[in-house]
PDB file of C-alpha atoms in Angstrom:
ATOM      1  CA  MET H 881       0.000   0.000   0.000  1.00  0.00           C
ATOM      2  CA  ASP H 882       1.265   3.490  -0.863  1.00  0.00           C
ATOM      3  CA  LEU H 883       2.235   5.687   2.054  1.00  0.00           C
ATOM      4  CA  LEU H 884      -0.044   8.646   2.758  1.00  0.00           C
ATOM      5  CA  PRO H 885       2.065  11.733   3.549  1.00  0.00           C
ATOM      6  CA  THR H 886       1.111  13.960   6.460  1.00  0.00           C
ATOM      7  CA  PRO H 887       0.316  17.583   5.541  1.00  0.00           C
ATOM      8  CA  VAL H 888       2.734  20.096   7.032  1.00  0.00           C
ATOM      9  CA  THR H 889       0.005  22.591   7.997  1.00  0.00           C
ATOM     10  CA  GLN H 890      -2.940  22.312  10.359  1.00  0.00           C
ATOM     11  CA  ALA H 891      -5.298  23.499   7.627  1.00  0.00           C
ATOM     12  CA  GLY H 892      -3.996  20.742   5.391  1.00  0.00           C
ATOM     13  CA  ARG H 893      -4.408  18.126   8.113  1.00  0.00           C
ATOM     14  CA  ASP H 894      -7.988  19.304   8.637  1.00  0.00           C
ATOM     15  CA  GLY H 895      -8.582  19.087   4.888  1.00  0.00           C
ATOM     16  CA  LEU H 896      -7.203  15.557   4.688  1.00  0.00           C
ATOM     17  CA  ALA H 897      -9.301  14.452   7.659  1.00  0.00           C
ATOM     18  CA  ALA H 898     -12.454  15.886   6.085  1.00  0.00           C
ATOM     19  CA  LEU H 899     -11.667  14.205   2.763  1.00  0.00           C
ATOM     20  CA  LEU H 900     -11.208  10.786   4.356  1.00  0.00           C
ATOM     21  CA  ALA H 901     -14.245  11.169   6.632  1.00  0.00           C
ATOM     22  CA  LYS H 902     -16.722  12.116   3.870  1.00  0.00           C
ATOM     23  CA  PRO H 903     -15.143  11.523   0.458  1.00  0.00           C
ATOM     24  CA  HIS H 904     -18.522  11.467  -1.286  1.00  0.00           C
ATOM     25  CA  THR H 905     -18.830  15.216  -0.606  1.00  0.00           C
ATOM     26  CA  ALA H 906     -15.380  16.097  -1.981  1.00  0.00           C
ATOM     27  CA  VAL H 907     -14.098  17.525  -5.234  1.00  0.00           C
ATOM     28  CA  ILE H 908     -10.561  16.595  -6.288  1.00  0.00           C
ATOM     29  CA  GLY H 909      -9.036  19.071  -8.750  1.00  0.00           C
ATOM     30  CA  LEU H 910      -5.944  18.167 -10.746  1.00  0.00           C
ATOM     31  CA  ASP H 911      -3.794  20.047 -13.221  1.00  0.00           C
ATOM     32  CA  PHE H 912      -2.715  17.990 -16.251  1.00  0.00           C
ATOM     33  CA  ASP H 913       0.797  18.881 -17.501  1.00  0.00           C
ATOM     34  CA  GLY H 914       3.353  18.468 -14.737  1.00  0.00           C
ATOM     35  CA  THR H 915       0.778  16.957 -12.375  1.00  0.00           C
ATOM     36  CA  LEU H 916      -0.860  14.004 -14.120  1.00  0.00           C
ATOM     37  CA  ALA H 917       1.535  14.045 -17.091  1.00  0.00           C
ATOM     38  CA  PRO H 918       5.318  14.513 -17.004  1.00  0.00           C
ATOM     39  CA  ILE H 919       6.630  17.701 -18.627  1.00  0.00           C
ATOM     40  CA  VAL H 920       8.213  16.987 -22.023  1.00  0.00           C
ATOM     41  CA  ALA H 921       9.941  19.184 -24.608  1.00  0.00           C
ATOM     42  CA  ASP H 922       7.050  18.841 -27.093  1.00  0.00           C
ATOM     43  CA  PRO H 923       3.611  19.252 -25.434  1.00  0.00           C
ATOM     44  CA  GLU H 924       2.018  17.229 -28.244  1.00  0.00           C
ATOM     45  CA  GLN H 925       3.976  14.238 -26.965  1.00  0.00           C
ATOM     46  CA  ALA H 926       2.786  14.665 -23.363  1.00  0.00           C
ATOM     47  CA  ARG H 927       0.789  11.761 -22.022  1.00  0.00           C
ATOM     48  CA  ALA H 928      -0.649  10.994 -18.609  1.00  0.00           C
ATOM     49  CA  HIS H 929       1.543   8.925 -16.305  1.00  0.00           C
ATOM     50  CA  PRO H 930       0.915   5.222 -17.064  1.00  0.00           C
ATOM     51  CA  ASP H 931      -0.648   4.721 -13.632  1.00  0.00           C
ATOM     52  CA  ALA H 932      -2.780   7.875 -13.719  1.00  0.00           C
ATOM     53  CA  VAL H 933      -5.953   6.385 -15.191  1.00  0.00           C
ATOM     54  CA  PRO H 934      -5.932   3.343 -12.868  1.00  0.00           C
ATOM     55  CA  ALA H 935      -5.461   5.681  -9.885  1.00  0.00           C
ATOM     56  CA  LEU H 936      -8.287   7.921 -11.078  1.00  0.00           C
ATOM     57  CA  THR H 937     -10.628   4.973 -11.588  1.00  0.00           C
ATOM     58  CA  ALA H 938      -9.867   3.892  -8.019  1.00  0.00           C
ATOM     59  CA  ILE H 939     -10.697   7.252  -6.456  1.00  0.00           C
ATOM     60  CA  ALA H 940     -13.309   8.823  -8.769  1.00  0.00           C
ATOM     61  CA  PRO H 941     -16.248   6.586  -7.768  1.00  0.00           C
ATOM     62  CA  LYS H 942     -15.644   7.448  -4.106  1.00  0.00           C
ATOM     63  CA  VAL H 943     -15.817  11.252  -4.418  1.00  0.00           C
ATOM     64  CA  ALA H 944     -18.387  13.744  -5.697  1.00  0.00           C
ATOM     65  CA  SER H 945     -16.223  14.666  -8.688  1.00  0.00           C
ATOM     66  CA  VAL H 946     -12.714  14.625 -10.088  1.00  0.00           C
ATOM     67  CA  ALA H 947     -11.968  17.715 -12.187  1.00  0.00           C
ATOM     68  CA  VAL H 948      -8.917  17.970 -14.438  1.00  0.00           C
ATOM     69  CA  VAL H 949      -8.356  21.740 -14.719  1.00  0.00           C
ATOM     70  CA  THR H 950      -6.033  22.610 -17.579  1.00  0.00           C
ATOM     71  CA  GLY H 951      -5.012  25.344 -19.972  1.00  0.00           C
ATOM     72  CA  ARG H 952      -5.168  22.840 -22.821  1.00  0.00           C
ATOM     73  CA  PRO H 953      -8.275  22.381 -24.963  1.00  0.00           C
ATOM     74  CA  ALA H 954     -10.522  19.919 -23.153  1.00  0.00           C
ATOM     75  CA  GLU H 955     -10.527  17.345 -25.963  1.00  0.00           C
ATOM     76  CA  VAL H 956      -6.703  17.411 -26.130  1.00  0.00           C
ATOM     77  CA  ALA H 957      -6.399  16.721 -22.399  1.00  0.00           C
ATOM     78  CA  VAL H 958      -8.960  13.917 -22.745  1.00  0.00           C
ATOM     79  CA  ARG H 959      -7.022  12.377 -25.618  1.00  0.00           C
ATOM     80  CA  HIS H 960      -3.582  12.738 -24.013  1.00  0.00           C
ATOM     81  CA  GLY H 961      -4.933  11.530 -20.702  1.00  0.00           C
ATOM     82  CA  GLY H 962      -6.760   8.513 -22.096  1.00  0.00           C
ATOM     83  CA  PHE H 963      -9.883   9.473 -20.132  1.00  0.00           C
ATOM     84  CA  ALA H 964     -12.629   8.721 -22.663  1.00  0.00           C
ATOM     85  CA  GLY H 965     -14.780   5.630 -22.303  1.00  0.00           C
ATOM     86  CA  VAL H 966     -13.067   4.351 -19.154  1.00  0.00           C
ATOM     87  CA  PRO H 967     -15.343   2.517 -16.682  1.00  0.00           C
ATOM     88  CA  GLY H 968     -15.102   4.127 -13.259  1.00  0.00           C
ATOM     89  CA  LEU H 969     -14.487   7.648 -14.552  1.00  0.00           C
ATOM     90  CA  GLU H 970     -18.149   8.658 -14.797  1.00  0.00           C
ATOM     91  CA  HIS H 971     -17.522  11.326 -12.118  1.00  0.00           C
ATOM     92  CA  LEU H 972     -14.664  12.900 -14.118  1.00  0.00           C
ATOM     93  CA  VAL H 973     -14.859  16.261 -15.861  1.00  0.00           C
ATOM     94  CA  VAL H 974     -12.151  18.102 -17.778  1.00  0.00           C
ATOM     95  CA  LEU H 975     -12.265  21.888 -17.518  1.00  0.00           C
ATOM     96  CA  GLY H 976     -10.210  22.966 -20.523  1.00  0.00           C
ATOM     97  CA  HIS H 977      -8.893  26.411 -21.436  1.00  0.00           C
ATOM     98  CA  TYR H 978      -8.969  27.345 -17.738  1.00  0.00           C
ATOM     99  CA  GLY H 979     -12.640  26.430 -17.497  1.00  0.00           C
ATOM    100  CA  ALA H 980     -13.912  27.977 -20.744  1.00  0.00           C
ATOM    101  CA  GLU H 981     -14.518  24.420 -22.027  1.00  0.00           C
ATOM    102  CA  ARG H 982     -16.039  21.488 -20.174  1.00  0.00           C
ATOM    103  CA  TRP H 983     -15.901  17.807 -21.077  1.00  0.00           C
ATOM    104  CA  ASP H 984     -18.050  15.367 -19.107  1.00  0.00           C
ATOM    105  CA  ALA H 985     -17.042  11.713 -18.988  1.00  0.00           C
ATOM    106  CA  ALA H 986     -20.665  10.759 -18.395  1.00  0.00           C
ATOM    107  CA  THR H 987     -21.713  12.126 -21.802  1.00  0.00           C
ATOM    108  CA  GLY H 988     -18.426  12.363 -23.701  1.00  0.00           C
ATOM    109  CA  THR H 989     -19.332  15.844 -24.919  1.00  0.00           C
ATOM    110  CA  VAL H 990     -17.583  19.241 -24.830  1.00  0.00           C
ATOM    111  CA  THR H 991     -19.409  22.505 -24.183  1.00  0.00           C
ATOM    112  CA  ALA H 992     -17.745  25.845 -24.931  1.00  0.00           C
ATOM    113  CA  PRO H 993     -18.493  29.497 -25.804  1.00  0.00           C
ATOM    114  CA  PRO H 994     -17.420  31.147 -29.100  1.00  0.00           C
ATOM    115  CA  PRO H 995     -13.652  31.873 -29.386  1.00  0.00           C
ATOM    116  CA  HIS H 996     -12.232  35.304 -28.508  1.00  0.00           C
ATOM    117  CA  PRO H 997     -11.366  37.253 -31.716  1.00  0.00           C
ATOM    118  CA  GLY H 998      -8.090  38.480 -30.237  1.00  0.00           C
ATOM    119  CA  VAL H 999      -6.609  34.983 -30.393  1.00  0.00           C
ATOM    120  CA  ALA H1000      -6.744  34.896 -34.212  1.00  0.00           C
ATOM    121  CA  ALA H1001      -5.209  38.380 -34.407  1.00  0.00           C
ATOM    122  CA  VAL H1002      -2.354  37.445 -32.078  1.00  0.00           C
ATOM    123  CA  ARG H1003      -1.768  34.192 -33.941  1.00  0.00           C
ATOM    124  CA  ALA H1004      -1.275  36.125 -37.187  1.00  0.00           C
ATOM    125  CA  GLU H1005       1.249  38.543 -35.664  1.00  0.00           C
ATOM    126  CA  LEU H1006       3.306  36.137 -33.581  1.00  0.00           C
ATOM    127  CA  PRO H1007       5.744  34.817 -36.223  1.00  0.00           C
ATOM    128  CA  GLY H1008       6.821  38.336 -37.167  1.00  0.00           C
ATOM    129  CA  LEU H1009       7.213  39.329 -33.523  1.00  0.00           C
ATOM    130  CA  LEU H1010       9.426  36.326 -32.775  1.00  0.00           C
ATOM    131  CA  ASP H1011      11.622  37.201 -35.745  1.00  0.00           C
ATOM    132  CA  ARG H1012      11.962  40.826 -34.592  1.00  0.00           C
ATOM    133  CA  VAL H1013      12.757  39.938 -30.984  1.00  0.00           C
ATOM    134  CA  GLY H1014      15.309  37.352 -32.066  1.00  0.00           C
ATOM    135  CA  ALA H1015      14.570  35.073 -29.129  1.00  0.00           C
ATOM    136  CA  GLY H1016      16.779  32.349 -30.517  1.00  0.00           C
ATOM    137  CA  HIS H1017      16.617  29.083 -32.433  1.00  0.00           C
ATOM    138  CA  GLY H1018      14.115  26.588 -31.011  1.00  0.00           C
ATOM    139  CA  THR H1019      11.445  29.012 -29.785  1.00  0.00           C
ATOM    140  CA  TRP H1020       8.123  27.803 -31.171  1.00  0.00           C
ATOM    141  CA  ILE H1021       4.386  28.471 -31.191  1.00  0.00           C
ATOM    142  CA  GLU H1022       1.784  26.042 -29.875  1.00  0.00           C
ATOM    143  CA  GLU H1023      -1.733  26.371 -31.288  1.00  0.00           C
ATOM    144  CA  LYS H1024      -4.292  25.852 -28.530  1.00  0.00           C
ATOM    145  CA  GLY H1025      -7.523  26.799 -30.274  1.00  0.00           C
ATOM    146  CA  ARG H1026      -8.815  29.361 -27.776  1.00  0.00           C
ATOM    147  CA  ALA H1027      -5.273  30.446 -26.875  1.00  0.00           C
ATOM    148  CA  VAL H1028      -1.766  30.429 -28.296  1.00  0.00           C
ATOM    149  CA  ALA H1029       1.475  29.724 -26.450  1.00  0.00           C
ATOM    150  CA  VAL H1030       5.145  30.435 -27.095  1.00  0.00           C
ATOM    151  CA  HIS H1031       7.561  27.824 -25.750  1.00  0.00           C
ATOM    152  CA  THR H1032      11.236  28.474 -25.068  1.00  0.00           C
ATOM    153  CA  ARG H1033      12.226  25.075 -23.628  1.00  0.00           C
ATOM    154  CA  ARG H1034      13.982  24.104 -26.880  1.00  0.00           C
ATOM    155  CA  ALA H1035      15.621  27.515 -27.459  1.00  0.00           C
ATOM    156  CA  ASP H1036      19.398  27.997 -27.372  1.00  0.00           C
ATOM    157  CA  ASN H1037      19.049  29.714 -23.991  1.00  0.00           C
ATOM    158  CA  PRO H1038      15.548  28.847 -22.687  1.00  0.00           C
ATOM    159  CA  GLN H1039      15.415  31.232 -19.727  1.00  0.00           C
ATOM    160  CA  ALA H1040      16.925  34.165 -21.626  1.00  0.00           C
ATOM    161  CA  ALA H1041      14.446  33.676 -24.464  1.00  0.00           C
ATOM    162  CA  PHE H1042      11.595  33.522 -21.939  1.00  0.00           C
ATOM    163  CA  GLU H1043      12.637  36.828 -20.360  1.00  0.00           C
ATOM    164  CA  ALA H1044      13.219  38.508 -23.741  1.00  0.00           C
ATOM    165  CA  LEU H1045       9.714  37.613 -24.877  1.00  0.00           C
ATOM    166  CA  ARG H1046       7.769  38.457 -21.733  1.00  0.00           C
ATOM    167  CA  ASP H1047       7.303  42.213 -22.371  1.00  0.00           C
ATOM    168  CA  PRO H1048       6.748  42.064 -26.161  1.00  0.00           C
ATOM    169  CA  LEU H1049       4.177  39.306 -25.779  1.00  0.00           C
ATOM    170  CA  THR H1050       2.440  41.200 -22.997  1.00  0.00           C
ATOM    171  CA  ASP H1051       2.199  44.268 -25.241  1.00  0.00           C
ATOM    172  CA  LEU H1052       0.847  42.153 -28.103  1.00  0.00           C
ATOM    173  CA  ALA H1053      -1.730  40.461 -25.877  1.00  0.00           C
ATOM    174  CA  THR H1054      -2.895  43.764 -24.399  1.00  0.00           C
ATOM    175  CA  ARG H1055      -3.458  45.290 -27.847  1.00  0.00           C
ATOM    176  CA  HIS H1056      -5.857  42.478 -28.684  1.00  0.00           C
ATOM    177  CA  GLY H1057      -7.678  42.197 -25.351  1.00  0.00           C
ATOM    178  CA  LEU H1058      -5.798  39.142 -24.112  1.00  0.00           C
ATOM    179  CA  ILE H1059      -3.572  38.410 -21.124  1.00  0.00           C
ATOM    180  CA  VAL H1060      -0.268  36.561 -20.794  1.00  0.00           C
ATOM    181  CA  GLU H1061      -0.048  33.529 -18.507  1.00  0.00           C
ATOM    182  CA  PRO H1062       3.594  32.625 -17.709  1.00  0.00           C
ATOM    183  CA  GLY H1063       4.503  29.024 -16.987  1.00  0.00           C
ATOM    184  CA  ARG H1064       7.416  26.630 -17.041  1.00  0.00           C
ATOM    185  CA  LEU H1065       9.364  28.102 -20.002  1.00  0.00           C
ATOM    186  CA  VAL H1066       6.112  28.968 -21.762  1.00  0.00           C
ATOM    187  CA  LEU H1067       4.125  32.182 -22.207  1.00  0.00           C
ATOM    188  CA  GLU H1068       0.473  31.696 -23.064  1.00  0.00           C
ATOM    189  CA  LEU H1069      -1.692  34.416 -24.607  1.00  0.00           C
ATOM    190  CA  ARG H1070      -5.338  33.853 -23.751  1.00  0.00           C
ATOM    191  CA  PRO H1071      -8.631  35.646 -23.069  1.00  0.00           C
ATOM    192  CA  PRO H1072      -9.113  37.260 -19.642  1.00  0.00           C
ATOM    193  CA  GLY H1073     -11.844  36.437 -17.159  1.00  0.00           C
ATOM    194  CA  MET H1074     -11.126  32.753 -16.628  1.00  0.00           C
ATOM    195  CA  ASP H1075      -8.435  31.092 -14.591  1.00  0.00           C
ATOM    196  CA  LYS H1076      -8.105  27.842 -12.695  1.00  0.00           C
ATOM    197  CA  GLY H1077      -9.377  29.464  -9.518  1.00  0.00           C
ATOM    198  CA  VAL H1078     -12.577  30.686 -11.184  1.00  0.00           C
ATOM    199  CA  ALA H1079     -13.082  27.298 -12.855  1.00  0.00           C
ATOM    200  CA  LEU H1080     -12.521  25.376  -9.633  1.00  0.00           C
ATOM    201  CA  LEU H1081     -14.814  27.622  -7.586  1.00  0.00           C
ATOM    202  CA  ASP H1082     -17.615  27.305 -10.135  1.00  0.00           C
ATOM    203  CA  HIS H1083     -17.285  23.521 -10.109  1.00  0.00           C
ATOM    204  CA  VAL H1084     -17.251  23.408  -6.307  1.00  0.00           C
ATOM    205  CA  ARG H1085     -20.437  25.451  -6.187  1.00  0.00           C
ATOM    206  CA  THR H1086     -22.103  23.343  -8.876  1.00  0.00           C
ATOM    207  CA  THR H1087     -21.338  20.102  -7.041  1.00  0.00           C
ATOM    208  CA  ARG H1088     -22.023  21.632  -3.594  1.00  0.00           C
ATOM    209  CA  ALA H1089     -18.773  20.130  -2.389  1.00  0.00           C
ATOM    210  CA  GLU H1090     -17.991  20.174   1.323  1.00  0.00           C
ATOM    211  CA  CYS H1091     -14.252  19.523   0.869  1.00  0.00           C
ATOM    212  CA  VAL H1092     -11.843  20.455  -1.926  1.00  0.00           C
ATOM    213  CA  VAL H1093      -8.440  19.094  -2.923  1.00  0.00           C
ATOM    214  CA  TYR H1094      -6.228  20.588  -5.620  1.00  0.00           C
ATOM    215  CA  ALA H1095      -2.900  19.421  -7.038  1.00  0.00           C
ATOM    216  CA  GLY H1096      -0.787  21.522  -9.403  1.00  0.00           C
ATOM    217  CA  ASP H1097       2.780  22.305 -10.371  1.00  0.00           C
ATOM    218  CA  ASP H1098       2.949  25.665 -12.154  1.00  0.00           C
ATOM    219  CA  LEU H1099       2.174  29.367 -11.777  1.00  0.00           C
ATOM    220  CA  GLY H1100      -1.172  28.960 -13.520  1.00  0.00           C
ATOM    221  CA  ASP H1101      -2.267  26.791 -10.587  1.00  0.00           C
ATOM    222  CA  LEU H1102      -1.845  29.576  -8.035  1.00  0.00           C
ATOM    223  CA  PRO H1103      -5.396  30.937  -8.593  1.00  0.00           C
ATOM    224  CA  ALA H1104      -6.748  27.485  -7.705  1.00  0.00           C
ATOM    225  CA  TYR H1105      -4.645  27.565  -4.547  1.00  0.00           C
ATOM    226  CA  ALA H1106      -6.116  30.980  -3.731  1.00  0.00           C
ATOM    227  CA  THR H1107      -9.638  29.633  -4.226  1.00  0.00           C
ATOM    228  CA  ILE H1108      -9.037  26.826  -1.741  1.00  0.00           C
ATOM    229  CA  GLU H1109      -7.493  29.233   0.752  1.00  0.00           C
ATOM    230  CA  LYS H1110     -10.608  31.429   0.450  1.00  0.00           C
ATOM    231  CA  LEU H1111     -12.924  28.431   0.814  1.00  0.00           C
ATOM    232  CA  ARG H1112     -11.044  27.348   3.935  1.00  0.00           C
ATOM    233  CA  SER H1113     -11.568  30.797   5.437  1.00  0.00           C
ATOM    234  CA  ASP H1114     -15.285  30.299   4.743  1.00  0.00           C
ATOM    235  CA  GLY H1115     -15.325  26.992   6.601  1.00  0.00           C
ATOM    236  CA  ILE H1116     -14.910  24.511   3.728  1.00  0.00           C
ATOM    237  CA  PRO H1117     -11.896  22.258   4.382  1.00  0.00           C
ATOM    238  CA  GLY H1118      -9.291  21.960   1.648  1.00  0.00           C
ATOM    239  CA  LEU H1119      -5.950  20.368   0.854  1.00  0.00           C
ATOM    240  CA  LEU H1120      -3.255  21.973  -1.322  1.00  0.00           C
ATOM    241  CA  ILE H1121      -0.886  19.553  -3.059  1.00  0.00           C
ATOM    242  CA  CYS H1122       2.207  20.481  -5.049  1.00  0.00           C
ATOM    243  CA  SER H1123       3.591  18.253  -7.774  1.00  0.00           C
ATOM    244  CA  GLY H1124       7.149  19.276  -7.023  1.00  0.00           C
ATOM    245  CA  SER H1125       9.779  20.395  -9.532  1.00  0.00           C
ATOM    246  CA  THR H1126      12.973  22.438  -9.513  1.00  0.00           C
ATOM    247  CA  GLU H1127      11.594  24.860 -12.138  1.00  0.00           C
ATOM    248  CA  VAL H1128       8.792  26.384 -10.038  1.00  0.00           C
ATOM    249  CA  THR H1129       8.942  26.730  -6.261  1.00  0.00           C
ATOM    250  CA  GLU H1130       6.063  29.105  -5.507  1.00  0.00           C
ATOM    251  CA  LEU H1131       3.514  26.315  -5.126  1.00  0.00           C
ATOM    252  CA  ALA H1132       5.704  24.262  -2.805  1.00  0.00           C
ATOM    253  CA  GLU H1133       5.970  27.262  -0.506  1.00  0.00           C
ATOM    254  CA  ARG H1134       2.170  27.451  -0.162  1.00  0.00           C
ATOM    255  CA  ALA H1135       1.264  23.771  -0.339  1.00  0.00           C
ATOM    256  CA  ASP H1136       0.143  21.581   2.535  1.00  0.00           C
ATOM    257  CA  MET H1137       1.861  18.622   0.922  1.00  0.00           C
ATOM    258  CA  VAL H1138       4.613  18.273  -1.714  1.00  0.00           C
ATOM    259  CA  VAL H1139       4.998  15.066  -3.714  1.00  0.00           C
ATOM    260  CA  ASP H1140       7.560  14.028  -6.310  1.00  0.00           C
ATOM    261  CA  GLY H1141       6.022  15.039  -9.634  1.00  0.00           C
ATOM    262  CA  PRO H1142       3.308  13.081 -11.472  1.00  0.00           C
ATOM    263  CA  GLU H1143       4.548   9.792 -10.053  1.00  0.00           C
ATOM    264  CA  GLY H1144       4.049  11.184  -6.566  1.00  0.00           C
ATOM    265  CA  VAL H1145       0.596  12.517  -7.452  1.00  0.00           C
ATOM    266  CA  VAL H1146      -0.472   9.114  -8.773  1.00  0.00           C
ATOM    267  CA  ALA H1147       0.837   7.384  -5.644  1.00  0.00           C
ATOM    268  CA  LEU H1148      -1.037   9.888  -3.479  1.00  0.00           C
ATOM    269  CA  LEU H1149      -4.306   9.261  -5.341  1.00  0.00           C
ATOM    270  CA  ARG H1150      -3.868   5.525  -4.835  1.00  0.00           C
ATOM    271  CA  ALA H1151      -3.110   6.006  -1.139  1.00  0.00           C
ATOM    272  CA  LEU H1152      -6.191   8.208  -0.677  1.00  0.00           C
ATOM    273  CA  ALA H1153      -8.455   5.770  -2.520  1.00  0.00           C
ATOM    274  CA  ALA H1154      -7.212   2.889  -0.395  1.00  0.00           C
ATOM    275  CA  ARG H1155      -8.219   4.702   2.793  1.00  0.00           C
ATOM    276  CA  MET H1156     -11.675   5.773   1.641  1.00  0.00           C
ATOM    277  CA  PRO H1157     -14.764   3.747   2.496  1.00  0.00           C
TER     278      PRO H1157
END
């Protein structure tokens, strides 16, 4: 049996106790890249950890809902995660594009609003901007449908390229009514108004959850952390989990529990499921 770590904070210990006492009232929120799936140089090659789906099928029937909250399009996360048509995942939803899209395992359908026009405008201007900035060989654009991202992980100097692009991309996004979401050697240009905190809070309210767990690894997960911290102040127990890495430390500093990347997240899900009635 996998070991169940002890949260380092009292609020986290209270959240864990509430989760184990009444799992059927709990929502478990999970980021995808870096949390359920290892980070890879090409996001199109990212796939959920081999043990992720078995762990999710063990825990999902015991809780009110499992929500994968991701910046990716919902259908991409479903495909890369292998979530579709899996018995035991009927309580799973994927909140894609920071909650702008929703995929329900129970129906296999995606619901989404019309795309923001600024994304198409930014997409058209990005190649010329990258040439002018001269961010270096290996910088590339990821098409995300309702957003567009610039990756520097494969650049000659990844961190220098990231810093060189931050201001120009912010200016470009602002001109077209978008915002820039920084991540692990990636800058994403996307519509404002939605983030993982907003998406998680809406799902918690919809499910009337009495306990909330969230696991993430990157800066885009901080709004979800803030949502749980606010819910805890309102009397709803919560547990903050960090899928640890050396690239981003902000989450580890705020988390109740730090595990070793996606493998640690999967082991934690198994450990939780084993202790639930």
